[in-house]
Amino acid sequence: MSDQPHCPGFEANKSLSEVKVKCPACGLEMEIFSDEIGKTIKCAACGVSFEAAPNQVT
Ligand SMILES: [Zn+2]
C-alpha cells in the first residue's frame, strides 16, 4: 500500500458508496458517488441535466 499525498481527493472518496442513477431522458444508467444524490448532474450520453436520485430497483 502506497500512501502518497499527491491525491487527497481520492482518499476522501473512499468513504463514499457508489449508486446508480438513470437518465430520465434517454435511460442511460450512470454510477455516481452517494454525496452527489440530490445534486444536479449531467447525462454523459444526451447532455440532459437532472437531479440525481438513487435508481429505484424493485
Ligand atoms: Zn441521457
PDB file of N, CA and C and ligand atoms in Angstrom:
ATOM      1  N   MET A   1       0.829  -1.199   0.000  1.00  0.00           N
ATOM      2  CA  MET A   1       0.000   0.000   0.000  1.00  0.00           C
ATOM      3  C   MET A   1       0.865   1.252   0.000  1.00  0.00           C
ATOM      4  N   SER A   2       0.742   2.065  -1.003  1.00  0.00           N
ATOM      5  CA  SER A   2       1.451   3.328  -1.015  1.00  0.00           C
ATOM      6  C   SER A   2       0.587   4.383  -0.326  1.00  0.00           C
ATOM      7  N   ASP A   3       1.234   5.341   0.256  1.00  0.00           N
ATOM      8  CA  ASP A   3       0.494   6.391   0.968  1.00  0.00           C
ATOM      9  C   ASP A   3       0.990   7.733   0.491  1.00  0.00           C
ATOM     10  N   GLN A   4       0.877   7.956  -0.797  1.00  0.00           N
ATOM     11  CA  GLN A   4       1.390   9.177  -1.370  1.00  0.00           C
ATOM     12  C   GLN A   4       0.373  10.306  -1.230  1.00  0.00           C
ATOM     13  N   PRO A   5       0.854  11.482  -0.895  1.00  0.00           N
ATOM     14  CA  PRO A   5      -0.043  12.614  -0.580  1.00  0.00           C
ATOM     15  C   PRO A   5      -0.497  13.413  -1.795  1.00  0.00           C
ATOM     16  N   HIS A   6      -0.212  12.924  -3.005  1.00  0.00           N
ATOM     17  CA  HIS A   6      -0.489  13.762  -4.178  1.00  0.00           C
ATOM     18  C   HIS A   6      -1.953  13.759  -4.591  1.00  0.00           C
ATOM     19  N   CYS A   7      -2.725  12.868  -4.019  1.00  0.00           N
ATOM     20  CA  CYS A   7      -4.109  12.780  -4.472  1.00  0.00           C
ATOM     21  C   CYS A   7      -5.080  12.661  -3.294  1.00  0.00           C
ATOM     22  N   PRO A   8      -5.221  13.735  -2.515  1.00  0.00           N
ATOM     23  CA  PRO A   8      -6.073  13.675  -1.322  1.00  0.00           C
ATOM     24  C   PRO A   8      -7.546  13.485  -1.657  1.00  0.00           C
ATOM     25  N   GLY A   9      -7.963  13.941  -2.837  1.00  0.00           N
ATOM     26  CA  GLY A   9      -9.358  13.795  -3.216  1.00  0.00           C
ATOM     27  C   GLY A   9      -9.764  12.346  -3.349  1.00  0.00           C
ATOM     28  N   PHE A  10      -8.862  11.529  -3.841  1.00  0.00           N
ATOM     29  CA  PHE A  10      -9.156  10.111  -3.987  1.00  0.00           C
ATOM     30  C   PHE A  10      -9.348   9.461  -2.625  1.00  0.00           C
ATOM     31  N   GLU A  11      -8.542   9.853  -1.681  1.00  0.00           N
ATOM     32  CA  GLU A  11      -8.679   9.305  -0.332  1.00  0.00           C
ATOM     33  C   GLU A  11     -10.038   9.655   0.256  1.00  0.00           C
ATOM     34  N   ALA A  12     -10.506  10.875   0.001  1.00  0.00           N
ATOM     35  CA  ALA A  12     -11.786  11.311   0.553  1.00  0.00           C
ATOM     36  C   ALA A  12     -12.929  10.501  -0.029  1.00  0.00           C
ATOM     37  N   ASN A  13     -12.774  10.086  -1.277  1.00  0.00           N
ATOM     38  CA  ASN A  13     -13.845   9.347  -1.922  1.00  0.00           C
ATOM     39  C   ASN A  13     -13.998   7.926  -1.387  1.00  0.00           C
ATOM     40  N   LYS A  14     -13.028   7.452  -0.662  1.00  0.00           N
ATOM     41  CA  LYS A  14     -13.096   6.077  -0.190  1.00  0.00           C
ATOM     42  C   LYS A  14     -14.253   5.854   0.782  1.00  0.00           C
ATOM     43  N   SER A  15     -14.698   6.926   1.439  1.00  0.00           N
ATOM     44  CA  SER A  15     -15.783   6.784   2.406  1.00  0.00           C
ATOM     45  C   SER A  15     -17.151   6.831   1.737  1.00  0.00           C
ATOM     46  N   LEU A  16     -17.171   7.065   0.429  1.00  0.00           N
ATOM     47  CA  LEU A  16     -18.430   7.182  -0.281  1.00  0.00           C
ATOM     48  C   LEU A  16     -18.783   5.877  -0.967  1.00  0.00           C
ATOM     49  N   SER A  17     -20.061   5.648  -1.094  1.00  0.00           N
ATOM     50  CA  SER A  17     -20.505   4.485  -1.850  1.00  0.00           C
ATOM     51  C   SER A  17     -20.961   4.936  -3.228  1.00  0.00           C
ATOM     52  N   GLU A  18     -21.017   3.995  -4.142  1.00  0.00           N
ATOM     53  CA  GLU A  18     -21.472   4.321  -5.483  1.00  0.00           C
ATOM     54  C   GLU A  18     -22.936   3.914  -5.639  1.00  0.00           C
ATOM     55  N   VAL A  19     -23.681   4.757  -6.294  1.00  0.00           N
ATOM     56  CA  VAL A  19     -25.082   4.445  -6.552  1.00  0.00           C
ATOM     57  C   VAL A  19     -25.343   4.605  -8.043  1.00  0.00           C
ATOM     58  N   LYS A  20     -26.323   3.899  -8.522  1.00  0.00           N
ATOM     59  CA  LYS A  20     -26.687   4.012  -9.927  1.00  0.00           C
ATOM     60  C   LYS A  20     -27.880   4.933 -10.080  1.00  0.00           C
ATOM     61  N   VAL A  21     -27.782   5.798 -11.065  1.00  0.00           N
ATOM     62  CA  VAL A  21     -28.913   6.657 -11.392  1.00  0.00           C
ATOM     63  C   VAL A  21     -29.222   6.476 -12.876  1.00  0.00           C
ATOM     64  N   LYS A  22     -30.456   6.737 -13.228  1.00  0.00           N
ATOM     65  CA  LYS A  22     -30.856   6.575 -14.621  1.00  0.00           C
ATOM     66  C   LYS A  22     -31.305   7.911 -15.182  1.00  0.00           C
ATOM     67  N   CYS A  23     -30.818   8.232 -16.347  1.00  0.00           N
ATOM     68  CA  CYS A  23     -31.213   9.465 -17.012  1.00  0.00           C
ATOM     69  C   CYS A  23     -32.693   9.399 -17.383  1.00  0.00           C
ATOM     70  N   PRO A  24     -33.465  10.416 -17.000  1.00  0.00           N
ATOM     71  CA  PRO A  24     -34.899  10.412 -17.302  1.00  0.00           C
ATOM     72  C   PRO A  24     -35.189  10.627 -18.787  1.00  0.00           C
ATOM     73  N   ALA A  25     -34.204  11.110 -19.499  1.00  0.00           N
ATOM     74  CA  ALA A  25     -34.428  11.413 -20.911  1.00  0.00           C
ATOM     75  C   ALA A  25     -34.102  10.232 -21.816  1.00  0.00           C
ATOM     76  N   CYS A  26     -32.940   9.623 -21.608  1.00  0.00           N
ATOM     77  CA  CYS A  26     -32.511   8.549 -22.512  1.00  0.00           C
ATOM     78  C   CYS A  26     -32.400   7.196 -21.821  1.00  0.00           C
ATOM     79  N   GLY A  27     -32.481   7.191 -20.489  1.00  0.00           N
ATOM     80  CA  GLY A  27     -32.463   5.919 -19.778  1.00  0.00           C
ATOM     81  C   GLY A  27     -31.075   5.378 -19.482  1.00  0.00           C
ATOM     82  N   LEU A  28     -30.045   6.138 -19.783  1.00  0.00           N
ATOM     83  CA  LEU A  28     -28.690   5.695 -19.514  1.00  0.00           C
ATOM     84  C   LEU A  28     -28.461   5.542 -18.016  1.00  0.00           C
ATOM     85  N   GLU A  29     -27.895   4.411 -17.616  1.00  0.00           N
ATOM     86  CA  GLU A  29     -27.541   4.220 -16.217  1.00  0.00           C
ATOM     87  C   GLU A  29     -26.117   4.695 -15.993  1.00  0.00           C
ATOM     88  N   MET A  30     -25.954   5.498 -14.935  1.00  0.00           N
ATOM     89  CA  MET A  30     -24.631   6.010 -14.594  1.00  0.00           C
ATOM     90  C   MET A  30     -24.370   5.747 -13.125  1.00  0.00           C
ATOM     91  N   GLU A  31     -23.100   5.537 -12.796  1.00  0.00           N
ATOM     92  CA  GLU A  31     -22.731   5.390 -11.397  1.00  0.00           C
ATOM     93  C   GLU A  31     -22.207   6.716 -10.875  1.00  0.00           C
ATOM     94  N   ILE A  32     -22.755   7.140  -9.751  1.00  0.00           N
ATOM     95  CA  ILE A  32     -22.295   8.371  -9.117  1.00  0.00           C
ATOM     96  C   ILE A  32     -21.936   8.067  -7.674  1.00  0.00           C
ATOM     97  N   PHE A  33     -21.239   8.969  -7.036  1.00  0.00           N
ATOM     98  CA  PHE A  33     -20.958   8.806  -5.618  1.00  0.00           C
ATOM     99  C   PHE A  33     -22.162   9.266  -4.805  1.00  0.00           C
ATOM    100  N   SER A  34     -22.305   8.669  -3.637  1.00  0.00           N
ATOM    101  CA  SER A  34     -23.510   8.907  -2.830  1.00  0.00           C
ATOM    102  C   SER A  34     -23.660  10.366  -2.416  1.00  0.00           C
ATOM    103  N   ASP A  35     -22.573  11.109  -2.386  1.00  0.00           N
ATOM    104  CA  ASP A  35     -22.698  12.516  -1.989  1.00  0.00           C
ATOM    105  C   ASP A  35     -23.233  13.386  -3.119  1.00  0.00           C
ATOM    106  N   GLU A  36     -23.431  12.785  -4.276  1.00  0.00           N
ATOM    107  CA  GLU A  36     -23.988  13.543  -5.399  1.00  0.00           C
ATOM    108  C   GLU A  36     -25.499  13.408  -5.491  1.00  0.00           C
ATOM    109  N   ILE A  37     -26.070  12.569  -4.628  1.00  0.00           N
ATOM    110  CA  ILE A  37     -27.529  12.414  -4.619  1.00  0.00           C
ATOM    111  C   ILE A  37     -28.172  13.738  -4.238  1.00  0.00           C
ATOM    112  N   GLY A  38     -29.155  14.142  -5.011  1.00  0.00           N
ATOM    113  CA  GLY A  38     -29.838  15.401  -4.751  1.00  0.00           C
ATOM    114  C   GLY A  38     -29.230  16.570  -5.504  1.00  0.00           C
ATOM    115  N   LYS A  39     -28.054  16.334  -6.083  1.00  0.00           N
ATOM    116  CA  LYS A  39     -27.433  17.389  -6.874  1.00  0.00           C
ATOM    117  C   LYS A  39     -27.834  17.239  -8.334  1.00  0.00           C
ATOM    118  N   THR A  40     -27.651  18.305  -9.071  1.00  0.00           N
ATOM    119  CA  THR A  40     -27.935  18.243 -10.495  1.00  0.00           C
ATOM    120  C   THR A  40     -26.719  17.701 -11.225  1.00  0.00           C
ATOM    121  N   ILE A  41     -26.933  16.626 -11.945  1.00  0.00           N
ATOM    122  CA  ILE A  41     -25.848  16.045 -12.726  1.00  0.00           C
ATOM    123  C   ILE A  41     -26.232  16.060 -14.200  1.00  0.00           C
ATOM    124  N   LYS A  42     -25.246  15.782 -15.030  1.00  0.00           N
ATOM    125  CA  LYS A  42     -25.471  15.865 -16.471  1.00  0.00           C
ATOM    126  C   LYS A  42     -25.252  14.498 -17.094  1.00  0.00           C
ATOM    127  N   CYS A  43     -26.212  14.092 -17.893  1.00  0.00           N
ATOM    128  CA  CYS A  43     -26.116  12.804 -18.557  1.00  0.00           C
ATOM    129  C   CYS A  43     -24.943  12.803 -19.534  1.00  0.00           C
ATOM    130  N   ALA A  44     -24.156  11.726 -19.475  1.00  0.00           N
ATOM    131  CA  ALA A  44     -22.983  11.628 -20.338  1.00  0.00           C
ATOM    132  C   ALA A  44     -23.363  11.327 -21.786  1.00  0.00           C
ATOM    133  N   ALA A  45     -24.563  10.825 -21.982  1.00  0.00           N
ATOM    134  CA  ALA A  45     -24.962  10.419 -23.326  1.00  0.00           C
ATOM    135  C   ALA A  45     -25.707  11.519 -24.068  1.00  0.00           C
ATOM    136  N   CYS A  46     -26.728  12.090 -23.421  1.00  0.00           N
ATOM    137  CA  CYS A  46     -27.582  13.052 -24.132  1.00  0.00           C
ATOM    138  C   CYS A  46     -27.403  14.481 -23.642  1.00  0.00           C
ATOM    139  N   GLY A  47     -26.715  14.652 -22.514  1.00  0.00           N
ATOM    140  CA  GLY A  47     -26.412  16.000 -22.057  1.00  0.00           C
ATOM    141  C   GLY A  47     -27.496  16.648 -21.225  1.00  0.00           C
ATOM    142  N   VAL A  48     -28.558  15.922 -20.944  1.00  0.00           N
ATOM    143  CA  VAL A  48     -29.643  16.464 -20.131  1.00  0.00           C
ATOM    144  C   VAL A  48     -29.197  16.581 -18.677  1.00  0.00           C
ATOM    145  N   SER A  49     -29.532  17.706 -18.048  1.00  0.00           N
ATOM    146  CA  SER A  49     -29.254  17.883 -16.635  1.00  0.00           C
ATOM    147  C   SER A  49     -30.473  17.446 -15.827  1.00  0.00           C
ATOM    148  N   PHE A  50     -30.230  16.661 -14.762  1.00  0.00           N
ATOM    149  CA  PHE A  50     -31.345  16.210 -13.940  1.00  0.00           C
ATOM    150  C   PHE A  50     -30.849  16.019 -12.505  1.00  0.00           C
ATOM    151  N   GLU A  51     -31.824  15.937 -11.599  1.00  0.00           N
ATOM    152  CA  GLU A  51     -31.461  15.748 -10.203  1.00  0.00           C
ATOM    153  C   GLU A  51     -31.171  14.277  -9.940  1.00  0.00           C
ATOM    154  N   ALA A  52     -30.014  14.026  -9.368  1.00  0.00           N
ATOM    155  CA  ALA A  52     -29.603  12.644  -9.130  1.00  0.00           C
ATOM    156  C   ALA A  52     -30.422  12.029  -8.003  1.00  0.00           C
ATOM    157  N   ALA A  53     -31.028  10.914  -8.279  1.00  0.00           N
ATOM    158  CA  ALA A  53     -31.751  10.160  -7.272  1.00  0.00           C
ATOM    159  C   ALA A  53     -31.395   8.690  -7.450  1.00  0.00           C
ATOM    160  N   PRO A  54     -31.322   7.954  -6.367  1.00  0.00           N
ATOM    161  CA  PRO A  54     -30.957   6.545  -6.473  1.00  0.00           C
ATOM    162  C   PRO A  54     -31.939   5.795  -7.368  1.00  0.00           C
ATOM    163  N   ASN A  55     -31.411   4.912  -8.146  1.00  0.00           N
ATOM    164  CA  ASN A  55     -32.244   4.116  -9.033  1.00  0.00           C
ATOM    165  C   ASN A  55     -33.162   3.223  -8.223  1.00  0.00           C
ATOM    166  N   GLN A  56     -34.439   3.315  -8.493  1.00  0.00           N
ATOM    167  CA  GLN A  56     -35.414   2.517  -7.755  1.00  0.00           C
ATOM    168  C   GLN A  56     -35.438   1.106  -8.335  1.00  0.00           C
ATOM    169  N   VAL A  57     -34.887   0.185  -7.579  1.00  0.00           N
ATOM    170  CA  VAL A  57     -34.860  -1.202  -8.035  1.00  0.00           C
ATOM    171  C   VAL A  57     -35.937  -1.984  -7.305  1.00  0.00           C
ATOM    172  N   THR A  58     -36.800  -2.603  -8.080  1.00  0.00           N
ATOM    173  CA  THR A  58     -37.896  -3.357  -7.456  1.00  0.00           C
ATOM    174  C   THR A  58     -37.690  -4.854  -7.637  1.00  0.00           C
TER     175      THR A  58
HETATM  176 ZN    ZN B   1     -29.474  10.894 -21.090  1.00  0.00          ZN
END
